[in-house]
Short mmCIF file of C-alpha atoms and ligand atoms in Angstrom, two decimals:
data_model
loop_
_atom_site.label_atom_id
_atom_site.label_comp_id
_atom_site.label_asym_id
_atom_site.label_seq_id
_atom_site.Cartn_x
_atom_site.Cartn_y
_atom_site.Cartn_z
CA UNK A 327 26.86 -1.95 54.51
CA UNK A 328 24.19 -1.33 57.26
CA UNK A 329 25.43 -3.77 60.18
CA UNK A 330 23.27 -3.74 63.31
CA UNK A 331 23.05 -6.45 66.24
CA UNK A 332 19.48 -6.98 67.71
CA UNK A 333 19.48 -8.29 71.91
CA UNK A 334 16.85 -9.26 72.97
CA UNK A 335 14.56 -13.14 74.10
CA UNK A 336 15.21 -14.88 69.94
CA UNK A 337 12.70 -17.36 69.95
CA UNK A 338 12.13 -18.64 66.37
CA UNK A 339 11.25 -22.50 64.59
CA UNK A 340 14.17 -23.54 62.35
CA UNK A 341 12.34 -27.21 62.29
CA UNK A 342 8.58 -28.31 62.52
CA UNK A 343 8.38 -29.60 65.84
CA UNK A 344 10.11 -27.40 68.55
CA UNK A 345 11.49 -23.91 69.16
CA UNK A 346 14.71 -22.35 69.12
CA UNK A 347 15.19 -20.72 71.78
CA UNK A 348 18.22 -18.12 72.53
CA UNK A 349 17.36 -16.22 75.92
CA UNK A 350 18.89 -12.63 76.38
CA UNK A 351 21.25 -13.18 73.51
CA UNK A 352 22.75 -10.98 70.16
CA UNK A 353 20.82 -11.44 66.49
CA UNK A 354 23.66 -9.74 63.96
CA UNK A 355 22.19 -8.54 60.82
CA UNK A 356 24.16 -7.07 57.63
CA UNK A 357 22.28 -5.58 54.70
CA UNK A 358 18.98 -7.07 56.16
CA UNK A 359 20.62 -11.08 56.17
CA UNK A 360 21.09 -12.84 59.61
CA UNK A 361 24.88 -13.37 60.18
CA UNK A 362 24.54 -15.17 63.26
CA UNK A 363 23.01 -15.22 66.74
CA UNK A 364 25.48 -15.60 69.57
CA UNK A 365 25.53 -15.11 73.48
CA UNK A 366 27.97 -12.97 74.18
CA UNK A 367 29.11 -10.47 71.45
CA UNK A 368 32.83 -10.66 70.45
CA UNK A 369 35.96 -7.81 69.52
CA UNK A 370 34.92 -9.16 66.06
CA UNK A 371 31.88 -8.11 65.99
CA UNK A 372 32.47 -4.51 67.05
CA UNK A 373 31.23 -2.77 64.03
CA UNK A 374 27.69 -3.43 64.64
CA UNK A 375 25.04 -0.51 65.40
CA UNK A 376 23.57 -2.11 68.89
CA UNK A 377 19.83 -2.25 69.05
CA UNK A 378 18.81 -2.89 72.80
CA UNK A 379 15.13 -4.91 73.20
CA UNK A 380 16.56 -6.60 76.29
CA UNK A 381 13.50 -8.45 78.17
CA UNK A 382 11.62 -8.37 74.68
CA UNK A 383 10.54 -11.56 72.74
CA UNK A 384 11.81 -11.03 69.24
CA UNK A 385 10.26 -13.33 66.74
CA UNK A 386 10.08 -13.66 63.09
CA UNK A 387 7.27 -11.52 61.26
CA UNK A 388 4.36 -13.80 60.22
CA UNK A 389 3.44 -14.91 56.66
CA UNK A 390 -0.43 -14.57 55.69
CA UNK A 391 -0.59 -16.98 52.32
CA UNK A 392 -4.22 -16.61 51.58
CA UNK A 393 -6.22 -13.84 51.79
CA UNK A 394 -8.82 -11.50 49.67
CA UNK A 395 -7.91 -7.67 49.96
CA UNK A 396 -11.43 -6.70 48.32
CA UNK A 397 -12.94 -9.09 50.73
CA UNK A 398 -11.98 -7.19 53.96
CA UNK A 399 -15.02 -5.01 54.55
CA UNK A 400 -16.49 -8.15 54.21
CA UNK A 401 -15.26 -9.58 57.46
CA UNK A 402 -17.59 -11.66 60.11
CA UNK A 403 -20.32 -11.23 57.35
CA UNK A 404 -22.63 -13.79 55.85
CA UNK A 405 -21.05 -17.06 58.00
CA UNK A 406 -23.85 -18.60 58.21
CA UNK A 407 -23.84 -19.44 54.36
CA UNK A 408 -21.78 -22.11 52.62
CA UNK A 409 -19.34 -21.51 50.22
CA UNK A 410 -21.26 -20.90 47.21
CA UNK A 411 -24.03 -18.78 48.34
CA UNK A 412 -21.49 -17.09 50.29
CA UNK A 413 -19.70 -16.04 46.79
CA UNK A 414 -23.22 -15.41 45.35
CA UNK A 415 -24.48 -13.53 47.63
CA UNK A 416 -21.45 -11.61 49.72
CA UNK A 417 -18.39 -11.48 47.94
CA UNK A 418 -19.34 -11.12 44.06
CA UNK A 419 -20.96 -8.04 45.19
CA UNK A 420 -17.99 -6.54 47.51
CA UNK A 421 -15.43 -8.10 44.65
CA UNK A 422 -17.25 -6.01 42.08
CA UNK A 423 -17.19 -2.56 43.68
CA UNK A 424 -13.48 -2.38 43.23
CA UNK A 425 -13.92 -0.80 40.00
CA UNK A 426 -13.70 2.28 41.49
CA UNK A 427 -10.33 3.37 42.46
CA UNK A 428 -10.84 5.80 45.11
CA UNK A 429 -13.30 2.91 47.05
CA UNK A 430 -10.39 0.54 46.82
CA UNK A 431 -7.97 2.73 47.92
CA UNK A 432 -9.77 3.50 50.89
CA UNK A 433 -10.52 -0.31 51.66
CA UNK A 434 -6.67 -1.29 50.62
CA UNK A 435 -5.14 1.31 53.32
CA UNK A 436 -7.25 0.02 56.49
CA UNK A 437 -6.38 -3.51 55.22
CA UNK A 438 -2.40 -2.71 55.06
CA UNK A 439 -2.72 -0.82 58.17
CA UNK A 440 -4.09 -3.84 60.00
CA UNK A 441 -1.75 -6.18 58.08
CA UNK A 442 1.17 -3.75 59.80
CA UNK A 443 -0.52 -3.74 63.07
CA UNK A 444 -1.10 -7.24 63.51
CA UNK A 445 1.93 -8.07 62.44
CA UNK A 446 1.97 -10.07 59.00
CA UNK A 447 5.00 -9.10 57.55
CA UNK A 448 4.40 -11.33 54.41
CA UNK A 449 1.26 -11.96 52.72
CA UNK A 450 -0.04 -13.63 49.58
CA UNK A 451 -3.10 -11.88 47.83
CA UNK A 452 -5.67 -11.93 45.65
CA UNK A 453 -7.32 -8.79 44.62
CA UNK A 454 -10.34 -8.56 42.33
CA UNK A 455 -10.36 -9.02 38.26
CA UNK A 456 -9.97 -5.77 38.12
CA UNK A 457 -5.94 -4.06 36.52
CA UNK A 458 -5.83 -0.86 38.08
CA UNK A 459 -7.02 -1.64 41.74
CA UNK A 460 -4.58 -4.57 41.18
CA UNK A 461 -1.84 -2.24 40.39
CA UNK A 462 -2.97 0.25 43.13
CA UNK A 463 -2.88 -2.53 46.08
CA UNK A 464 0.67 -3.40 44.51
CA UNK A 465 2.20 0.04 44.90
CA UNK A 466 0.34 0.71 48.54
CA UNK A 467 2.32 -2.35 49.40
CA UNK A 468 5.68 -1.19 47.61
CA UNK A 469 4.65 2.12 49.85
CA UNK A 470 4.08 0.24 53.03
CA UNK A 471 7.42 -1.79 53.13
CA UNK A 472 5.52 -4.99 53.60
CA UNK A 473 6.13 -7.55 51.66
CA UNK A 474 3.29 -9.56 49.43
CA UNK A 475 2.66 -11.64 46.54
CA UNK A 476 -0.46 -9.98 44.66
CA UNK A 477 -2.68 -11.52 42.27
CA UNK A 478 -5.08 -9.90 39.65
CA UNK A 479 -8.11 -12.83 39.69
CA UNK A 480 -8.94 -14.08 36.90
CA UNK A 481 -12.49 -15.09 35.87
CA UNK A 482 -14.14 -15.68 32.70
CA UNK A 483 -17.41 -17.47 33.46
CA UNK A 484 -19.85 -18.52 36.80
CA UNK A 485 -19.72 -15.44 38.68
CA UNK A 486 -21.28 -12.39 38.28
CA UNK A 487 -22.13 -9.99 35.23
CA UNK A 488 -19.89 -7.47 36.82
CA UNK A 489 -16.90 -9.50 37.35
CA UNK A 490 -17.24 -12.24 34.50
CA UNK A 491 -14.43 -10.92 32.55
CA UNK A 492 -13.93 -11.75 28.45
CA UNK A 493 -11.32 -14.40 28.36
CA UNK A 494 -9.35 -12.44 26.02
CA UNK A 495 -9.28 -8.91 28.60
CA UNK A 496 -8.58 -11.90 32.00
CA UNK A 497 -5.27 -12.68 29.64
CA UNK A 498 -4.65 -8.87 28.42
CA UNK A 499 -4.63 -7.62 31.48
CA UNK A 500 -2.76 -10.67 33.49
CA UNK A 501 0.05 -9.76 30.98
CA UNK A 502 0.14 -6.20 31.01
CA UNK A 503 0.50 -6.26 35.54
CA UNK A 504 3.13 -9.16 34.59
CA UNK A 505 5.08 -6.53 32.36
CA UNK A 506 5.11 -3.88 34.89
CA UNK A 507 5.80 -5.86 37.91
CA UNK A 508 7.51 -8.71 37.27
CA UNK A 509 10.43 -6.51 37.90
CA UNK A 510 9.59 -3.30 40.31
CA UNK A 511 10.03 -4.34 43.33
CA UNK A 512 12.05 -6.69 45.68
CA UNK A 513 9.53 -7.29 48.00
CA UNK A 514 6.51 -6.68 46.37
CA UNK A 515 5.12 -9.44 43.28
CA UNK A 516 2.71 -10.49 40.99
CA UNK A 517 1.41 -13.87 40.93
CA UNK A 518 -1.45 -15.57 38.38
CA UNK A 519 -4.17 -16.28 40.28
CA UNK A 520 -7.09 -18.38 38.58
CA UNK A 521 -9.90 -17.96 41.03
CA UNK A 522 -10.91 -21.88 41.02
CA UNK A 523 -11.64 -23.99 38.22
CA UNK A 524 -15.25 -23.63 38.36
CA UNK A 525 -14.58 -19.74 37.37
CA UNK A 526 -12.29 -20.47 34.57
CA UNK A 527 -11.99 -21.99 30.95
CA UNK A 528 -10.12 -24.36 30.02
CA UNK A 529 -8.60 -22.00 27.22
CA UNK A 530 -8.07 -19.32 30.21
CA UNK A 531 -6.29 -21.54 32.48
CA UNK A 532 -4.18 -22.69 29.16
CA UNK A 533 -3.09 -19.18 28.82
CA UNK A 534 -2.43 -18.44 32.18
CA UNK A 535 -0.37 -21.74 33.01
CA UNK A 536 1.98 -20.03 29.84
CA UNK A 537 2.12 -16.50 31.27
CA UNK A 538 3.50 -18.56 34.46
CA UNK A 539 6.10 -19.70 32.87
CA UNK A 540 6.85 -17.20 30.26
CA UNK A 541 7.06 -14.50 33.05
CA UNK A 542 8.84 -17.14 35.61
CA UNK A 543 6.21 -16.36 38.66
CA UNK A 544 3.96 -18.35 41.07
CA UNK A 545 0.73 -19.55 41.01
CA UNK A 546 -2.52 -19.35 43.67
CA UNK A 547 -5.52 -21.24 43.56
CA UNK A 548 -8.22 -22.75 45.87
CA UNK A 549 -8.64 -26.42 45.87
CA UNK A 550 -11.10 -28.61 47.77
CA UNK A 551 -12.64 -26.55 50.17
CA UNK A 552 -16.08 -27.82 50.14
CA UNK A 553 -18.20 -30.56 48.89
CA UNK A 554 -20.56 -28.97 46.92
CA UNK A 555 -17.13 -27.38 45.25
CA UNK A 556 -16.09 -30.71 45.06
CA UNK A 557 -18.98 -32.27 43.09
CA UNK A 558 -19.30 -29.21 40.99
CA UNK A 559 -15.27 -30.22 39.42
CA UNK A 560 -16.70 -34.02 38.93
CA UNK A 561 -19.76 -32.50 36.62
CA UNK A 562 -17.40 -30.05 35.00
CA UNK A 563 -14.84 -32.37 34.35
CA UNK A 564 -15.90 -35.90 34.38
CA UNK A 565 -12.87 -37.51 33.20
CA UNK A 566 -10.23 -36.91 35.32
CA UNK A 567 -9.33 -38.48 38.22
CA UNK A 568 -9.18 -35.54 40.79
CA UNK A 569 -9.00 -31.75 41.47
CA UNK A 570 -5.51 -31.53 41.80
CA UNK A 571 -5.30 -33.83 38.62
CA UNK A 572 -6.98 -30.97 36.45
CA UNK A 573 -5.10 -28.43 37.83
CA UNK A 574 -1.89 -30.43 36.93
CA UNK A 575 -2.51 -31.30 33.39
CA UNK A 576 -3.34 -27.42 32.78
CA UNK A 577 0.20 -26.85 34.62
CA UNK A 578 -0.85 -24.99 36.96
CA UNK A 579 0.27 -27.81 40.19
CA UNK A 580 4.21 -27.14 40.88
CA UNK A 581 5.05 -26.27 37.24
CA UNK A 582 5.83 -23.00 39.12
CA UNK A 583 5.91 -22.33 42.57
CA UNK A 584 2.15 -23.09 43.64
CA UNK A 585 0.05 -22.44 46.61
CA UNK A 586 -3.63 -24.13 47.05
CA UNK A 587 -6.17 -22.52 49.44
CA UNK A 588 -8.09 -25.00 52.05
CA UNK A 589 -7.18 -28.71 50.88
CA UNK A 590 -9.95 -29.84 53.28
CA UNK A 591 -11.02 -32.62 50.91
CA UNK A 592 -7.63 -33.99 49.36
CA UNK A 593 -7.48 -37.60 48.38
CA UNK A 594 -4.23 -39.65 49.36
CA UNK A 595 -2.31 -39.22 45.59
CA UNK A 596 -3.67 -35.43 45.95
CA UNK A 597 -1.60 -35.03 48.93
CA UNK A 598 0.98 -37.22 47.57
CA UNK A 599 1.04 -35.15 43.94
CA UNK A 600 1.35 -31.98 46.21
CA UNK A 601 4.58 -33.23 48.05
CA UNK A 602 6.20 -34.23 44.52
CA UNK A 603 5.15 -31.25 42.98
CA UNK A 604 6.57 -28.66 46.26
CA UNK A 605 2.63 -27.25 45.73
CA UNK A 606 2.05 -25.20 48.97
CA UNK A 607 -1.60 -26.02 51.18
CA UNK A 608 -2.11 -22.38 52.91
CA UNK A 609 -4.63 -23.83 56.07
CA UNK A 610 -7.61 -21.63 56.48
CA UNK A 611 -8.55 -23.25 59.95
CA UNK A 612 -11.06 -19.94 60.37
CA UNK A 613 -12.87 -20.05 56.91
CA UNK A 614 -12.90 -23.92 57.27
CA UNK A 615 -15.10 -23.34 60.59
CA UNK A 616 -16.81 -20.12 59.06
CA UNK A 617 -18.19 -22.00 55.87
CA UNK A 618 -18.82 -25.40 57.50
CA UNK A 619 -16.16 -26.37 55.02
CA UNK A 620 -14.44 -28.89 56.88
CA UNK A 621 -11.91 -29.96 58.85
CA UNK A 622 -8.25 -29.99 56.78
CA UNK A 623 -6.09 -33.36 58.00
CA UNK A 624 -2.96 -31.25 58.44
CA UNK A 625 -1.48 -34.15 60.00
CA UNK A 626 -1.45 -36.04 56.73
CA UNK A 627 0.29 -33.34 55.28
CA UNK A 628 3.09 -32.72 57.45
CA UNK A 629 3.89 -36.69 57.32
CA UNK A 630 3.51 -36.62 53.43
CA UNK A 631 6.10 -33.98 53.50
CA UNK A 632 3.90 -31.04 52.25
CA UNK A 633 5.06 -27.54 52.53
CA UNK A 634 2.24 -25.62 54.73
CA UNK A 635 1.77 -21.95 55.33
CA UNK A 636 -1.24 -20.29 57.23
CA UNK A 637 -4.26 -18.22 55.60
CA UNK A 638 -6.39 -15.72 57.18
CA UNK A 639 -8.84 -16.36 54.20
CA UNK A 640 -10.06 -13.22 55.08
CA UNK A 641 -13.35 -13.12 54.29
CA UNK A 642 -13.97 -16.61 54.75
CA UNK A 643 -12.02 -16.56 58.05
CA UNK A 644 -12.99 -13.22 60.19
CA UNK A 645 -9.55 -12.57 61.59
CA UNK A 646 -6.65 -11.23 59.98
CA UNK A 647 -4.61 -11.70 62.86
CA UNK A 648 -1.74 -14.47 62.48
CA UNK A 649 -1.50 -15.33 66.34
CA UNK A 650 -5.65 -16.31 65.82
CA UNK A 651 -4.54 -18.44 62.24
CA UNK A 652 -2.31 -20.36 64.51
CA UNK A 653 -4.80 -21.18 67.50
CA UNK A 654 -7.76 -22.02 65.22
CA UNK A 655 -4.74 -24.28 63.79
CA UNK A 656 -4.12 -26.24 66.87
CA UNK A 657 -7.98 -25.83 67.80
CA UNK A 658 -8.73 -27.67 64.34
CA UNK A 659 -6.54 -30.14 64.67
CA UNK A 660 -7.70 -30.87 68.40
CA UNK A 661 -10.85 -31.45 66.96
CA UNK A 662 -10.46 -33.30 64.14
CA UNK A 663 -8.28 -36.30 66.22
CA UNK A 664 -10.88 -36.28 68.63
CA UNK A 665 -13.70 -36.84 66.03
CA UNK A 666 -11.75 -38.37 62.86
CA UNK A 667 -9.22 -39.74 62.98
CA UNK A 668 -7.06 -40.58 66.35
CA UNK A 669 -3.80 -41.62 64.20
CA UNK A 670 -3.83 -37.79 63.50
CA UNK A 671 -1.88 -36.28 66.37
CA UNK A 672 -2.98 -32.63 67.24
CA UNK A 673 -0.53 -29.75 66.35
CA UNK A 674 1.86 -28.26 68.95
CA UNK A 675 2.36 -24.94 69.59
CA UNK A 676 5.78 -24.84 67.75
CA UNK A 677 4.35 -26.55 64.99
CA UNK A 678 1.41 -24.13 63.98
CA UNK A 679 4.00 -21.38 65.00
CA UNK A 680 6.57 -23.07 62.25
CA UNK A 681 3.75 -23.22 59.50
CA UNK A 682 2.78 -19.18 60.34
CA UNK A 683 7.09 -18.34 60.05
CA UNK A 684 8.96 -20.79 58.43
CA UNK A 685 6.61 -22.56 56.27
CA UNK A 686 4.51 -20.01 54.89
CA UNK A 687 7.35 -17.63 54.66
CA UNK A 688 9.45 -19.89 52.81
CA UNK A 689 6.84 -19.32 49.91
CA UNK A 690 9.22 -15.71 49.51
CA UNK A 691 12.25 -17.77 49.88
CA UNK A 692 15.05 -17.39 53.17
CA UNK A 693 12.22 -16.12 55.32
CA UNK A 694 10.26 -16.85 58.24
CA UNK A 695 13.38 -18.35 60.14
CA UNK A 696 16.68 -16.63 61.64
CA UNK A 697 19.04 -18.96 60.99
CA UNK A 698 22.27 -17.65 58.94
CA UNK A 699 21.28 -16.33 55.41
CA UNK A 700 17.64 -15.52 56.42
CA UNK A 701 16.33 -11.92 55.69
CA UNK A 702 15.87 -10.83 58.96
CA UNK A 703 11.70 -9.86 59.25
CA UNK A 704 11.20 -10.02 63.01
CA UNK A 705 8.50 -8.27 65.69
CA UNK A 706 9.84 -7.29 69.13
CA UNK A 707 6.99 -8.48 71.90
CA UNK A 708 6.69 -6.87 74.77
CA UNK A 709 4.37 -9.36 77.01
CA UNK A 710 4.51 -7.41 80.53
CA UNK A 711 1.18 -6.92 80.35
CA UNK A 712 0.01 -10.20 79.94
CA UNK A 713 2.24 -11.96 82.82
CA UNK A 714 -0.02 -10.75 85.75
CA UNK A 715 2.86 -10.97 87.79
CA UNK A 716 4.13 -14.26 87.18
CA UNK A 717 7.06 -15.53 86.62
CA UNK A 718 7.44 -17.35 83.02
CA UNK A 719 10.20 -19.27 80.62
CA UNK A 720 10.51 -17.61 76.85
CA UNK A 721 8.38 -20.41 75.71
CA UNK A 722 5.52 -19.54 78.17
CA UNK A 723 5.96 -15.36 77.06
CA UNK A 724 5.61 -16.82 73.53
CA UNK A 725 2.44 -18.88 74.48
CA UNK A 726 1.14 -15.83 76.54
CA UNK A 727 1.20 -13.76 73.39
CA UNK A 728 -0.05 -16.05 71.06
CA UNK A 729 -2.92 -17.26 72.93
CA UNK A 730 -3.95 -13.29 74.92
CA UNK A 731 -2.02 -11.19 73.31
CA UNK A 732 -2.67 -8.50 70.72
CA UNK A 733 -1.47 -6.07 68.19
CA UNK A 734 -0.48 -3.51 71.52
CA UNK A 735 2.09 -6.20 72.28
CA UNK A 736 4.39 -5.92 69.33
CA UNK A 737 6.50 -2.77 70.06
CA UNK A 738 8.52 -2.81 66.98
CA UNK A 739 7.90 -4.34 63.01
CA UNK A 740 11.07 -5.12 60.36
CA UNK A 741 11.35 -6.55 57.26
CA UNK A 742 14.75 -7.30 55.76
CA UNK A 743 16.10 -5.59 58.43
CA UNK A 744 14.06 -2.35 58.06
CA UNK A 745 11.84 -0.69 60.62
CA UNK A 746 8.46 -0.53 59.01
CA UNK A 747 6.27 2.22 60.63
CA UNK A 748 3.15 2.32 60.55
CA UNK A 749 1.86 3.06 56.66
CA UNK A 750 0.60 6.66 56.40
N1 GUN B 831 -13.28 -20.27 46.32
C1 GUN B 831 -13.38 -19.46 45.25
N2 GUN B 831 -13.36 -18.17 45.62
C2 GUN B 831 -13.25 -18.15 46.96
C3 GUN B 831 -13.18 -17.10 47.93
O1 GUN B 831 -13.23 -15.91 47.62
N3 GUN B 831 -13.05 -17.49 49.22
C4 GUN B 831 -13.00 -18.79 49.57
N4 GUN B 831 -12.88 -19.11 50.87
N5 GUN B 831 -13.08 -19.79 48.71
C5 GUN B 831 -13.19 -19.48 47.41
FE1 FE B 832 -9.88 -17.92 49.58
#
């Protein structure tokens, strides 16, 4: 058993709502699981391989839940366009040069660098339609250490002639990544990713809702980001009642663990079928801006009891880095009480913190968090730098970091306990 204590500043969000806070104190760690955290270590806990980050912030490793791996050259272009044209005339293109393997693999490395560098321990992707950059992505993360949910999208009408896909080859060749990687690797896992409704049958997302369940894995989608989206689901499906409501009766809303990009436009009983259903929102505060989507009420959410992660979006949203998520977060929310709705209290720091750890991290189950039982993914901070010679509490390094900080900050990356260097 590998057994190894961790001192350090532990400054981590058990609860939505404030910080735990555990200055100059001992994290102990077996096999990659927190044990405990405790001020002063004891004879009992002798056997433990000391690892000294004294006058370091160490904080849990952030989970990215939405983001587009083929999308990443991609970044900062084409913002002035809407959602649509955006797809049309951006990402179709950049989606459907991933046919070529050495291209992709070129793209994928920079993008799992940057994913290391910035520190996003977690992260759940789609790739492009296409099986064998899929599969590629999957074992660069294996490779990496990282951890990461990857989906091969499916779409089998209203994108492009390159990526349209038969819907007989979108279910073929679902299946066939299912069968090889259902059960490869710990930390690294597929997950059926319909692109949105507007790109899919109603026989595709039939099939795929089954594969979900026959293969037992999650489900990503994008729901309500914008309202030309929006209007486009009432013309292709007149009868129901909502988005979410389509989604649901295909089973693809919490029949398996779910998460929904954006959520900007939600009705009341969409946000209340989410909480029943445990359906993730990942927040795209970046793309949201990018797009002139709209402002998500993340307030509503929280108090509905939704479980919320954080998205990059990349390339909707420009920056992959977590610490940015998390400020365009708070930013958002700023905004949208000012201009809204004043009933909808702007997020704290700990709160958009908690959603980028805890929330978004319990999408891979005990993570995000270092409470007992919790695989222990963590970044050591080194804010020195950024102090200018002032004096500051934990909470203020944290805020310091978050706000001015950057990738040159974070001295040290693990995940389940492992050091994760920097992938070759
Ligand atoms: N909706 C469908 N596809 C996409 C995409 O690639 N990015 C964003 N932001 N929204 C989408
Ligand atoms: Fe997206």
């Amino acid at each position: 058993m590998v057994k190894r204590v961790f001192h350090g500043d532990i400054v981590f969000t058990s609860h939505m709502g404030g910080f735990d806070i555990y200055e100059d104190s001992y994290i102990l760690v077996e096999d990659g699981i927190v044990v405990k955290i405790t001020k002063n270590l004891e004879e009992s806990d002798k056997g433990y391989e000391l690892v000294d980050y004294r006058g370091k912030l160490i904080i849990p490793g952030f989970s990215d839940i939405h983001l587009h791996a083929p999308q990443y050259p991609n970044r900062g272009l084409g913002m002035d366009k809407e959602l649509i044209p955006w797809l049309n005339t951006y990402t179709f293109p950049e989606e459907a040069k991933f046919s070529d393997l050495e291209y992709s693999r070129d793209v994928y490395k920079k993008l799992i660098r940057d994913l290391w560098r910035e520190g996003t321990t977690r992260s759940v992707v789609f790739s492009s339609v296409h099986l064998n950059s899929t599969k590629l992505l999957m074992d660069m993360f294996i490779e990496s250490g990282l951890g990461a949910y990857v989906g091969k999208v499916n779409m089998d009408r209203n994108s492009s002639d390159k990526l349209n896909e038969s819907t007989e080859k979108s279910i073929r060749d679902t299946e066939a990544l299912l069968q090889e990687y259902v059960n490869k690797s710990y930390l690294v896992k597929p997950i059926i990713t319909p692109r949105f409704l507007p790109t899919c049958t109603d026989k595709l997302l039939h099939e795929l809702a089954g594969l979900a369940v026959d293969y037992n894995v999650p489900i990503q989608s994008h729901l309500n980001e914008n309202t030309s989206e929006v209007n486009w689901i009432k013309e292709l499906y007149p009868d129901s009642t909502s988005y979410s409501g389509v989604y649901n009766d295909f089973g693809l809303f919490g029949q398996k663990k779910t998460i929904m990009a954006h959520c900007v436009y939600n009705k009341d009983e969409e946000i209340e079928l989410m909480a029943k259903n445990g359906v993730y929102a990942a927040h795209c505060p970046h793309s949201n801006f990018n797009l002139s989507s709209g402002m998500m009420p993340v307030r509503k959410f929280i108090e509905k009891g939704v479980n919320i992660g954080l998205g990059s979006d990349i390339s909707g949203g420009h920056t992959l880095r977590i610490p940015d998520v998390i400020i365009g977060a708070i930013h958002q929310s700023k905004m949208n009480w000012l201009l809204s709705n004043k009933e909808l209290k702007p997020l704290s720091t700990a709160e958009a913190f908690y959603m980028a750890t805890k929330g978004g991290g319990s999408f891979f189950g005990k993570v995000g968090s270092f409470e007992e039982g919790y695989e222990f993914d963590a970044l050591v901070i080194d804010v020195e730098d950024l102090m200018v010679g002032k004096t500051l509490t934990i909470e203020e390094k944290l805020q310091k970091y978050l706000y001015i900080g950057s990738k040159d900050n974070i001295i040290q990356r693990y995940v389940k306990g492992l050091k994760i260097e920097e992938p070759s």
